[in-house]
Coordinates of C-alpha atoms in Angstrom, one line a residue:
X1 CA -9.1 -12.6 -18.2
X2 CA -5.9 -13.8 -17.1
X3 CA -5.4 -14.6 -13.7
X4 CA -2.4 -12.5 -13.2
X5 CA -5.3 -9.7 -13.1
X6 CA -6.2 -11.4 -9.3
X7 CA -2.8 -10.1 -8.3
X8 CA -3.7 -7.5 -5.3
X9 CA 0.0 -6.5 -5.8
X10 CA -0.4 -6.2 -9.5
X11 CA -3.5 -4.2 -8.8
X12 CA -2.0 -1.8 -6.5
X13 CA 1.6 -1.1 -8.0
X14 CA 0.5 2.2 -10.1
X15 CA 2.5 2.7 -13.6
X16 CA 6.0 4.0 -12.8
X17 CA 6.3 7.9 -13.9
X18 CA 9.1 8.4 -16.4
X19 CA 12.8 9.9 -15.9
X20 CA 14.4 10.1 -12.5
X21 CA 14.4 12.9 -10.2
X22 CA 16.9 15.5 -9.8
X23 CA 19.7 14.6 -7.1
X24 CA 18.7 16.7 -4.4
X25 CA 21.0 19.6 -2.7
X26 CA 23.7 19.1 -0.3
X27 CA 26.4 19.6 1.7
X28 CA 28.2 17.1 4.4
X29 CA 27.2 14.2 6.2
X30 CA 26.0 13.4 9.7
X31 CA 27.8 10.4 11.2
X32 CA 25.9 7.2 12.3
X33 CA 27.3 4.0 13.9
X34 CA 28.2 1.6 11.3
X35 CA 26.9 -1.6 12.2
X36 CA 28.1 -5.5 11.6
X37 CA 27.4 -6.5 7.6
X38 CA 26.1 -9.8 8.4
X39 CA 25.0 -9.9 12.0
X40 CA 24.1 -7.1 14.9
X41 CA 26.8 -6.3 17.1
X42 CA 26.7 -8.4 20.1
X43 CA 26.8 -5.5 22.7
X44 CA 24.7 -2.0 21.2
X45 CA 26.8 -0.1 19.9
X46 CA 27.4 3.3 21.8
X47 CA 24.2 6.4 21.2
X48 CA 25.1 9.3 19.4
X49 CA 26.1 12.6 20.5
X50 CA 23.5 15.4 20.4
X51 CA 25.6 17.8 18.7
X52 CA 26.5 17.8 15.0
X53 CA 29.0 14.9 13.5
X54 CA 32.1 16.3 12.2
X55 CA 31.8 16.3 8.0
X56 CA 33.4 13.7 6.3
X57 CA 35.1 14.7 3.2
X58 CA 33.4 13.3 0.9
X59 CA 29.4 13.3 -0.4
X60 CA 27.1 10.2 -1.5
X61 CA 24.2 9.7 -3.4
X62 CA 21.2 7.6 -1.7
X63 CA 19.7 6.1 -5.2
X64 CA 15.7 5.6 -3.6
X65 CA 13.4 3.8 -5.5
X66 CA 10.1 4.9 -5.0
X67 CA 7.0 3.3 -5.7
X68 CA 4.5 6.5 -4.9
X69 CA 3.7 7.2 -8.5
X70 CA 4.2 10.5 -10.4
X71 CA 1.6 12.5 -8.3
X72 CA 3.1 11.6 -4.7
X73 CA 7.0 12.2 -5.9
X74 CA 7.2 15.8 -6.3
X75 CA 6.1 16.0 -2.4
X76 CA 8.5 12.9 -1.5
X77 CA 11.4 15.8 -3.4
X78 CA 9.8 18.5 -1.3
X79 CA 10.5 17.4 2.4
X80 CA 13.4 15.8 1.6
X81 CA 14.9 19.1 0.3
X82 CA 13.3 20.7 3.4
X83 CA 13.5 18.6 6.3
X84 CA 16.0 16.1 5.8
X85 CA 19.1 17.4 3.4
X86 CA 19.7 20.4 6.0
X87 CA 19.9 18.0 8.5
X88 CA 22.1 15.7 6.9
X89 CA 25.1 17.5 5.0
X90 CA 27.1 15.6 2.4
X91 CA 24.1 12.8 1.7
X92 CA 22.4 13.4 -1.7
X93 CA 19.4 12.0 -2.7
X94 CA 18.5 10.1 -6.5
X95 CA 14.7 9.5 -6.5
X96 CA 13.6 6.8 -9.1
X97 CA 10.7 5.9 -10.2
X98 CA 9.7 1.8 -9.6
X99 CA 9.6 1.0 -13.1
X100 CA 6.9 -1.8 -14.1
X101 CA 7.9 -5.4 -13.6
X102 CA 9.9 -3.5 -10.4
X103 CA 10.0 -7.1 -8.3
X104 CA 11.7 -9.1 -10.9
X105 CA 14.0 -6.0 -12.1
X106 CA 15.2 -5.4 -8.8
X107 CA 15.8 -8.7 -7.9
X108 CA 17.9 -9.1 -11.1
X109 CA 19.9 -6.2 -9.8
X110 CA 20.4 -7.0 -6.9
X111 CA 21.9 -10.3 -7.8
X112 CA 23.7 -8.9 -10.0
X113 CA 24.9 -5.3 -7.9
X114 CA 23.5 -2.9 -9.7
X115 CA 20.9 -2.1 -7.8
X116 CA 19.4 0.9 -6.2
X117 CA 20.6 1.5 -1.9
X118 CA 16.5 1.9 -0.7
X119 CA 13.4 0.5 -2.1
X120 CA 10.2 -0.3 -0.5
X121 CA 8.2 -3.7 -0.4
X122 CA 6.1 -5.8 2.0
X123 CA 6.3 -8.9 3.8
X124 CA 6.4 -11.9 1.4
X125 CA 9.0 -10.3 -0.7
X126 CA 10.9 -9.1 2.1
X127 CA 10.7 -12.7 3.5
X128 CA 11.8 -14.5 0.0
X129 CA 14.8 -12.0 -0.8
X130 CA 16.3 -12.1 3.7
X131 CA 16.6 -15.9 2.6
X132 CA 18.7 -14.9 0.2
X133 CA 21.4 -12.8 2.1
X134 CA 20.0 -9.7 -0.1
X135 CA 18.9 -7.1 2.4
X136 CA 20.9 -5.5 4.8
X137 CA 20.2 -5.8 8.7
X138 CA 19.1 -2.6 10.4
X139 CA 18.6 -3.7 13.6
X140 CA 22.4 -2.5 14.8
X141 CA 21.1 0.9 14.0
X142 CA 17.8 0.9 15.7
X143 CA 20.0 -0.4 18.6
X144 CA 22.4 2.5 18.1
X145 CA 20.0 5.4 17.0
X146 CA 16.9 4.9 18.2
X147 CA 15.3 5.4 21.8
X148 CA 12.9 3.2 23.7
X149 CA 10.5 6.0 23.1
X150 CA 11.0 6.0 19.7
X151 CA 10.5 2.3 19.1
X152 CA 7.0 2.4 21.2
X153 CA 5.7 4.6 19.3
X154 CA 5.3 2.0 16.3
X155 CA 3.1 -0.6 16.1
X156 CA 3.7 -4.2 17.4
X157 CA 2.6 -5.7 14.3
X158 CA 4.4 -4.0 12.0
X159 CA 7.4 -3.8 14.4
X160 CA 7.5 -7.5 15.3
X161 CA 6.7 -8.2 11.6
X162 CA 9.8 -6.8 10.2
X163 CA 12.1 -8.6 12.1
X164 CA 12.5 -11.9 9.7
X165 CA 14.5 -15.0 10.6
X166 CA 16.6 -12.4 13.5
X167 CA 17.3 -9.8 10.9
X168 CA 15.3 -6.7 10.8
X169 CA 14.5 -6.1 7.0
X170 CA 13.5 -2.2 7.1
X171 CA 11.4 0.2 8.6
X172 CA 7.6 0.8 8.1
X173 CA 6.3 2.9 5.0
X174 CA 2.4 3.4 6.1
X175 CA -0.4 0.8 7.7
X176 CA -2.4 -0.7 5.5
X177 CA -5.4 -3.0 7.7
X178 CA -8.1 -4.8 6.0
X179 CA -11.7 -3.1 6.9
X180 CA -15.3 -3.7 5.4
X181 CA -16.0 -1.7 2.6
X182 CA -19.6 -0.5 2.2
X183 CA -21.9 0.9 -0.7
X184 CA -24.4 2.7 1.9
X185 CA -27.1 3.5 -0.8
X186 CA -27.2 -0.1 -1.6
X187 CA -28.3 -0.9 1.8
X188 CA -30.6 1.8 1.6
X189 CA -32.0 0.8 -1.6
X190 CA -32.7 -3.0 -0.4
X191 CA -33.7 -2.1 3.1
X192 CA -30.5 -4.0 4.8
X193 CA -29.4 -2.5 8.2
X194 CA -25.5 -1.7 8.1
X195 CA -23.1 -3.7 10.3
X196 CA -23.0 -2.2 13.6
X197 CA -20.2 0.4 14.6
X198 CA -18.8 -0.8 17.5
X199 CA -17.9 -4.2 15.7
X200 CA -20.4 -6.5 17.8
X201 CA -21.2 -9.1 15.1
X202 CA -19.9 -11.7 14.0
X203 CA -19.7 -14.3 10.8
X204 CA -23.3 -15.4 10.8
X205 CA -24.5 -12.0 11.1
X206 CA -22.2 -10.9 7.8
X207 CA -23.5 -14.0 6.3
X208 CA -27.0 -12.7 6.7
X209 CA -26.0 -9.2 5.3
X210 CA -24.9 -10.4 2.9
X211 CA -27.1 -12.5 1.4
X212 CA -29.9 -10.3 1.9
X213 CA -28.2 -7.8 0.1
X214 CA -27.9 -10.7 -3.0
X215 CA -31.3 -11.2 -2.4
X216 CA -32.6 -7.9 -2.8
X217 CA -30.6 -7.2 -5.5
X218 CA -32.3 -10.2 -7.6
X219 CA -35.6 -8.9 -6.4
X220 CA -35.0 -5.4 -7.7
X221 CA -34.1 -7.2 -11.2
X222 CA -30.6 -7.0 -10.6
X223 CA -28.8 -9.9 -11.3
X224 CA -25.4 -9.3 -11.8
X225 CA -24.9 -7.6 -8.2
X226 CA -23.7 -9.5 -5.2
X227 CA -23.8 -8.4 -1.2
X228 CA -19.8 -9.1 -0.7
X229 CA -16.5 -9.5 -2.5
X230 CA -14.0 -11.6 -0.6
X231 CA -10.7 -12.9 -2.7
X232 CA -9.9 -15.6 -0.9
X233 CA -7.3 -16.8 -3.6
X234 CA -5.3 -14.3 -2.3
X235 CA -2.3 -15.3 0.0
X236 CA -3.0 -12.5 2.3
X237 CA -6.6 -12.1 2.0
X238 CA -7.7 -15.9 3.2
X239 CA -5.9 -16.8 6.3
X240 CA -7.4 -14.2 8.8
X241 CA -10.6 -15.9 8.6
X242 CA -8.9 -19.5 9.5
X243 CA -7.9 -17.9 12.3
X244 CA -10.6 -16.2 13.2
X245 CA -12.9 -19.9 13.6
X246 CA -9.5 -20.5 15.7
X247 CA -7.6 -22.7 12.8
X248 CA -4.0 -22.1 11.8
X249 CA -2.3 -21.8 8.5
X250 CA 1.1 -23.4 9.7
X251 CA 1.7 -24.9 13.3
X252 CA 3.6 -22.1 14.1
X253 CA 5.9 -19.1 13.1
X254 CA 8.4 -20.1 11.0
X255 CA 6.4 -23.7 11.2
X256 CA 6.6 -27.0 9.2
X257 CA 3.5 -28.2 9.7
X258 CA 0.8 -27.4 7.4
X259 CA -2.8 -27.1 9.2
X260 CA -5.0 -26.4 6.5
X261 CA -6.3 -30.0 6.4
X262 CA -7.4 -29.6 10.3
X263 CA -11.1 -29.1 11.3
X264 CA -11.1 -25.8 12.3
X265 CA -9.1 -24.6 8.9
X266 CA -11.7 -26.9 7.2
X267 CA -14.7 -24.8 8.6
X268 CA -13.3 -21.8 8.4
X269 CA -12.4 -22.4 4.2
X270 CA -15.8 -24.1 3.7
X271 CA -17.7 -20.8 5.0
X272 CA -16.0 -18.8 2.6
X273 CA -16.2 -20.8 -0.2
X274 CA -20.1 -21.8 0.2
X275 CA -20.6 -17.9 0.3
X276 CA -18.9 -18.0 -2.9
X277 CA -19.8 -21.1 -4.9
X278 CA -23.3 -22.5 -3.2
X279 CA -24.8 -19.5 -1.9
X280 CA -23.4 -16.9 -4.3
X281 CA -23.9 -13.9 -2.1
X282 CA -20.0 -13.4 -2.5
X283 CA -19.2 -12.8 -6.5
X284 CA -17.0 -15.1 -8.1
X285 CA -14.2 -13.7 -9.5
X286 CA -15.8 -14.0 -13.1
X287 CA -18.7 -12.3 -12.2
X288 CA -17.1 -9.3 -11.5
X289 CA -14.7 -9.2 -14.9
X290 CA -11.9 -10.2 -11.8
X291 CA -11.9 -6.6 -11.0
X292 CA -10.6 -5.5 -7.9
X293 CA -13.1 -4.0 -5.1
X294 CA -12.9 -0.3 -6.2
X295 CA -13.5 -1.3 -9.9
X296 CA -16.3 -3.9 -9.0
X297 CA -18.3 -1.4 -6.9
X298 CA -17.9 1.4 -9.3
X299 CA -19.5 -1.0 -12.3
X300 CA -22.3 -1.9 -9.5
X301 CA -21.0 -5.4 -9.2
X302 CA -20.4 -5.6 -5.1
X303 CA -22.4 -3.7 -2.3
X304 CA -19.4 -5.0 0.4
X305 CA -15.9 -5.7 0.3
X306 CA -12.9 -6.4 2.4
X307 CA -10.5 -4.7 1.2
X308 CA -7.8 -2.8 2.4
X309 CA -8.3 1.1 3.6
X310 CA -6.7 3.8 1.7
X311 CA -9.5 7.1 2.5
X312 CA -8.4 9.2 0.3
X313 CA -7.4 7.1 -2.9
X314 CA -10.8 5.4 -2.5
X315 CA -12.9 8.1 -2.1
X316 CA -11.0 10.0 -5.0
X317 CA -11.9 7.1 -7.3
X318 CA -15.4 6.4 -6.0
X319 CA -16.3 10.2 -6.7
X320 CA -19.2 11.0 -8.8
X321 CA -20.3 7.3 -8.6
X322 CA -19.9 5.5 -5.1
X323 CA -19.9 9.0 -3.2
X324 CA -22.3 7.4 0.3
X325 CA -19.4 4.6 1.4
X326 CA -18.1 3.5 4.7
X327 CA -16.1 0.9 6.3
X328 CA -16.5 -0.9 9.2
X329 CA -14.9 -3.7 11.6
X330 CA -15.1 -7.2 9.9
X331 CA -16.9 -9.5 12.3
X332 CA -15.6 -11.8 15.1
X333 CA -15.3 -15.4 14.3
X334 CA -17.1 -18.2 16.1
X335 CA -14.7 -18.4 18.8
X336 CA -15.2 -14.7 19.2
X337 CA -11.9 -13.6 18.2
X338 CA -11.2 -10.7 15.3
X339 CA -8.3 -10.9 12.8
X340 CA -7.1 -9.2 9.9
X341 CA -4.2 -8.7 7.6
X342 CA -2.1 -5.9 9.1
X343 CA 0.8 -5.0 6.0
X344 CA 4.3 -5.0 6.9
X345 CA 4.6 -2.1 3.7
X346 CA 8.2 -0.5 4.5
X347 CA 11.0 0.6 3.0
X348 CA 14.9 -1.3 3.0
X349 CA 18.0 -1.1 1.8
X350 CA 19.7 -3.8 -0.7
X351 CA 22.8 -5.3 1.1
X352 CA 24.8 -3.7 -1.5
X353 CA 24.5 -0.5 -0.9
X354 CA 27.7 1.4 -0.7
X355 CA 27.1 3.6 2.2
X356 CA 25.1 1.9 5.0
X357 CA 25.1 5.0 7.0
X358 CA 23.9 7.5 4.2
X359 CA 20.7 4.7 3.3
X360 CA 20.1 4.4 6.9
X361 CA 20.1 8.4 7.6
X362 CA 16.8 8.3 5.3
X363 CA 15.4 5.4 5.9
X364 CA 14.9 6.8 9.4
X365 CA 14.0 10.5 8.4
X366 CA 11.3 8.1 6.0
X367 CA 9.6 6.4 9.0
X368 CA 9.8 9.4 11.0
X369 CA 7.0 11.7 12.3
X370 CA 8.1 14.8 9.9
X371 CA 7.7 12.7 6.8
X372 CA 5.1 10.6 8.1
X373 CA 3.0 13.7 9.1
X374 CA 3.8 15.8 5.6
X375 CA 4.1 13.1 3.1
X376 CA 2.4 10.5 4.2
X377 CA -0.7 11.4 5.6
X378 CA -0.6 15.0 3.7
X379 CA 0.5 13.8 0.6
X380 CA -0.6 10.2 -0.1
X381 CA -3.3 10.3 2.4
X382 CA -2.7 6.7 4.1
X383 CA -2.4 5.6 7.8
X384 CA 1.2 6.8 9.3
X385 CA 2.6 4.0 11.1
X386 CA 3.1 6.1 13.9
X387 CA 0.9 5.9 16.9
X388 CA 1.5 9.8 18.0
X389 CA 0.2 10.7 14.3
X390 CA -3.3 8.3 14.5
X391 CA -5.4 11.5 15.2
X392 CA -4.0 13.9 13.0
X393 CA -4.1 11.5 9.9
X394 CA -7.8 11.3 10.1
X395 CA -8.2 15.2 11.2
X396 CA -5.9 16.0 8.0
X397 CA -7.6 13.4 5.3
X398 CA -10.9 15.4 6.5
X399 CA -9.6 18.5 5.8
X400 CA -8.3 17.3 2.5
X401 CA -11.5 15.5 1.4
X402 CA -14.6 17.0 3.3
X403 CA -16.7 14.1 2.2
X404 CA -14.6 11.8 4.7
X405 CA -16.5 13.2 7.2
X406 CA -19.0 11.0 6.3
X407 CA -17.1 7.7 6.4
X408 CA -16.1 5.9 9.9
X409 CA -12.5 6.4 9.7
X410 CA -12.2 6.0 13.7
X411 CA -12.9 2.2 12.5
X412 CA -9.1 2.5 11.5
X413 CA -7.9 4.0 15.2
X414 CA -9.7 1.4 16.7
X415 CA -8.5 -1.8 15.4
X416 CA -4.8 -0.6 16.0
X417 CA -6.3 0.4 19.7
X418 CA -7.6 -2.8 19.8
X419 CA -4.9 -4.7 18.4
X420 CA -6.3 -7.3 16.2
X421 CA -4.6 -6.5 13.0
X422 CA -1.5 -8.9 12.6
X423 CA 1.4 -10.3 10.2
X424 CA 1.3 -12.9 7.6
X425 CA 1.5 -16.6 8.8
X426 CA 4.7 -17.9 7.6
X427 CA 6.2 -21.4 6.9
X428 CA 10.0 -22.2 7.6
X429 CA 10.5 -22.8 3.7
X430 CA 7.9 -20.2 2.9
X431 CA 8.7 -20.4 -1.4
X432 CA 7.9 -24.0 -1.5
X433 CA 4.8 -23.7 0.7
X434 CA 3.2 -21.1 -1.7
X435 CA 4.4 -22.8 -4.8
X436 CA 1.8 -25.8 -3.7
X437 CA -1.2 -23.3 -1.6
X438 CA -1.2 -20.6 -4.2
X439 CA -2.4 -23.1 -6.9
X440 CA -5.0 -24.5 -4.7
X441 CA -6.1 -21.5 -3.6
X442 CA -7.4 -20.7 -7.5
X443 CA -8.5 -23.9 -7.6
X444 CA -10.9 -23.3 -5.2
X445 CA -11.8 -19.9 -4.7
X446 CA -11.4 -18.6 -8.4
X447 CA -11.9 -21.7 -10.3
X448 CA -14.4 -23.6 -7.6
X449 CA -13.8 -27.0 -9.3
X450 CA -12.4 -28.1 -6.5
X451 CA -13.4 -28.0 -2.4
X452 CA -11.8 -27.1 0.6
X453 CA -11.2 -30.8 1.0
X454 CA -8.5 -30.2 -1.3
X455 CA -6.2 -28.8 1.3
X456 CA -6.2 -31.8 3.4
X457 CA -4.2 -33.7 0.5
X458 CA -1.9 -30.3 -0.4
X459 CA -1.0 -30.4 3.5
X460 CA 0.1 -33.5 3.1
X461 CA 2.2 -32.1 -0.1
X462 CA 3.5 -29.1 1.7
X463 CA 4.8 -30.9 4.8
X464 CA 6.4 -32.9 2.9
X465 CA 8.7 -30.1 0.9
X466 CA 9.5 -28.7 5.0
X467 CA 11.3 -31.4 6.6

């Protein structure tokens, strides 16, 4: 198995549906401030008036790729049609499907100016293509359109995290946070207690769990089960726990320094890879056919997994097979502090794009409560990234698959509450410090031929592709 099968991106971009969708209805458009093309405005630019803009005299066509697959798109048409072509005369609408391959397609176009005016992505592409002068800056319209109120409403991390070398790059699609993943019949089965609720543990106590889960499996017979999955080959899957035994990825936002090398980063690596490679109560990529958590528990590989949190999509797919699951809080480090991977999942627009105004009209309508509320959480069934819509996303997943009922999803509510979810780390020349960690995070974590010593030496390597 190839290890472009380890991609979590790969794993989670579903196959495009065919054809595009019909341009939408119209009529004629509202006006918005038209901001700066290269830089915000040094003084805001003025609020708009409550009433109606007058209608400009021509319409435009928004060209939206979208990435929610062939069962979410008719609802994306839907409350479009409904909610936000009414409101916005004069702007049409062009839904296309993300076709496969959608990263390096995209960017081709975009080079090249072809390409669509709104797409959605997450942080490390965002990151690569703002370096490139590719995406257009909306902060001069959150300055102009939006209120304070408005703003607050989102979520620091996500918020903070879209605003990339002083450009913001988009506005948030839906939260995705990392949570434990469990089989609850498995700890049944091998008479392990679960992790506790209220997210009072820490590493050593998952360590335990784990392993007696591993252990009870190979008493039962079972040897190819494991008590945990972990992909710490993953860019964003590895560095939360580095912080968490109080290391550091890179000395500081936007850093040169690589700290990987460094004894805290040294400890925190070393826990995760004995797990894997001396312990073995974490499965090696291998030993799970370098499946994915959702495949891995469905075969009866993995009794624990941290893994991202998607209710619906997870419980859809464990149906019938996985049905007793939960999730909890991932434990506190050593030094007593929680992380995890918080996604900075949003939608942008391509510098390009003809009509900044039209793109920006939906992009907000996108990120707004209406589509949030009827799309996202109705529709897909994932966290809104509003804070005012936290309580009726899990009400409304309930209602729309009963047996969530049975899974913590306050876990989700909390860790925003509690704020310990939290970007990606991020080096000032961020494409040449993943050419050189990427490698050596296989090496390590899905290869094992090497240790954790290795990073002291790719540090070294890194730092010196910064200066």
């Amino acid at each position: 198995m190839s290890l472009e099968k380890l991609s979590r991106r790969s794993f989670l971009i579903a196959s495009a549906a065919t054809g595009l969708a019909a341009a939408l209805a119209a009529c004629a458009p509202k006006a918005t401030p038209a901001p700066a093309a290269e830089a915000p405005a040094e003084q805001p630019a003025e609020k708009p008036a409550e009433q109606p803009a007058p209608a400009t005299q021509e319409e435009f066509t928004v060209r939206f790729m979208c990435r929610a697959g062939a069962r979410n798109i008719p609802t994306y048409e839907k409350v479009i049609a409904e909610d936000f072509i009414p409101n916005n005369p004069g702007i049409k609408v062009q839904i296309e499907p993300a076709p496969d391959g959608w990263v390096e397609k995209l960017l081709a176009q975009m080079i090249a100016g072809t390409a669509v005016d709104l797409f959605q992505a997450w942080g490390n592409i965002f990151f690569n293509w703002v370096e490139r002068d590719l995406l257009l800056d909306c902060q001069p319209y959150v300055e102009a359109t939006m209120t304070d109120a408005e703003i607050a409403d989102y979520n620091d991390f996500q918020w903070e995290g879209l605003m990339m070398r002083g450009r913001r790059v988009g506005m948030p699609k839906y939260i995705n946070i990392m949570t434990i993943r469990l089989n609850k019949d498995l700890f049944e089965q091998y008479g392990v207690p679960l992790p506790p609720e209220d997210g009072e543990w820490d590493h050593d106590d998952y360590k335990e769990m784990v392993c007696a889960l591993t252990e009870g499996a190979r008493s039962a017979g079972n040897n190819g089960q494991w008590g945990g999955w972990l992909p710490g080959w993953s860019w964003d899957r590895f560095w939360n726990h580095v912080h968490m035994f109080g290391g550091k990825v890179v000395d500081e936002k936007y850093g040169k320094k690589c700290m990987l090398g460094e004894p805290e980063a040294q400890e925190a690596l070393k826990w995760m890879y004995d797990l894997q490679w001396v312990d073995n109560c974490h499965a090696q990529p291998s030993q799970v056919e370098n499946q994915w958590p959702d495949a891995s528990m469905v075969s009866g590989f993995i009794a624990t997994a941290e893994d991202g949190t998607y209710p619906i999509n997870v419980d859809v797919e464990y149906e019938g097979s996985v049905d007793n699951w939960d999730i909890r809080h991932v434990p506190k480090g050593p030094t007593g502090i929680r992380s995890v991977l918080g996604t900075t999942d949003a939608w942008s627009i391509t510098k390009q794009t003809k009509n900044a105004d039209a793109s920006w009209a939906l992009l907000k309508f996108l990120a707004g409560p209406v589509f949030q509320l009827k799309a996202v959480v109705s529709g897909e069934g994932i966290i809104p990234v509003l804070k005012s819509l936290q309580s009726d996303f899990i009400a409304k997943v309930r209602e729309i698959r009963p047996n969530l009922n049975n899974v913590r999803l306050e876990t989700i509510t909390e860790a925003l509450e509690w704020g310990y979810p939290e970007d990606t780390p991020w080096f000032d020349k961020q494409t040449e410090a993943t050419q050189l960690i990427n490698p050596a995070l296989e090496k390590v974590f899905t290869v094992g031929d090497v240790g954790p010593e290795y990073f002291i030496d790719v540090c070294k390597e890194v730092d010196a592709t910064q200066v």
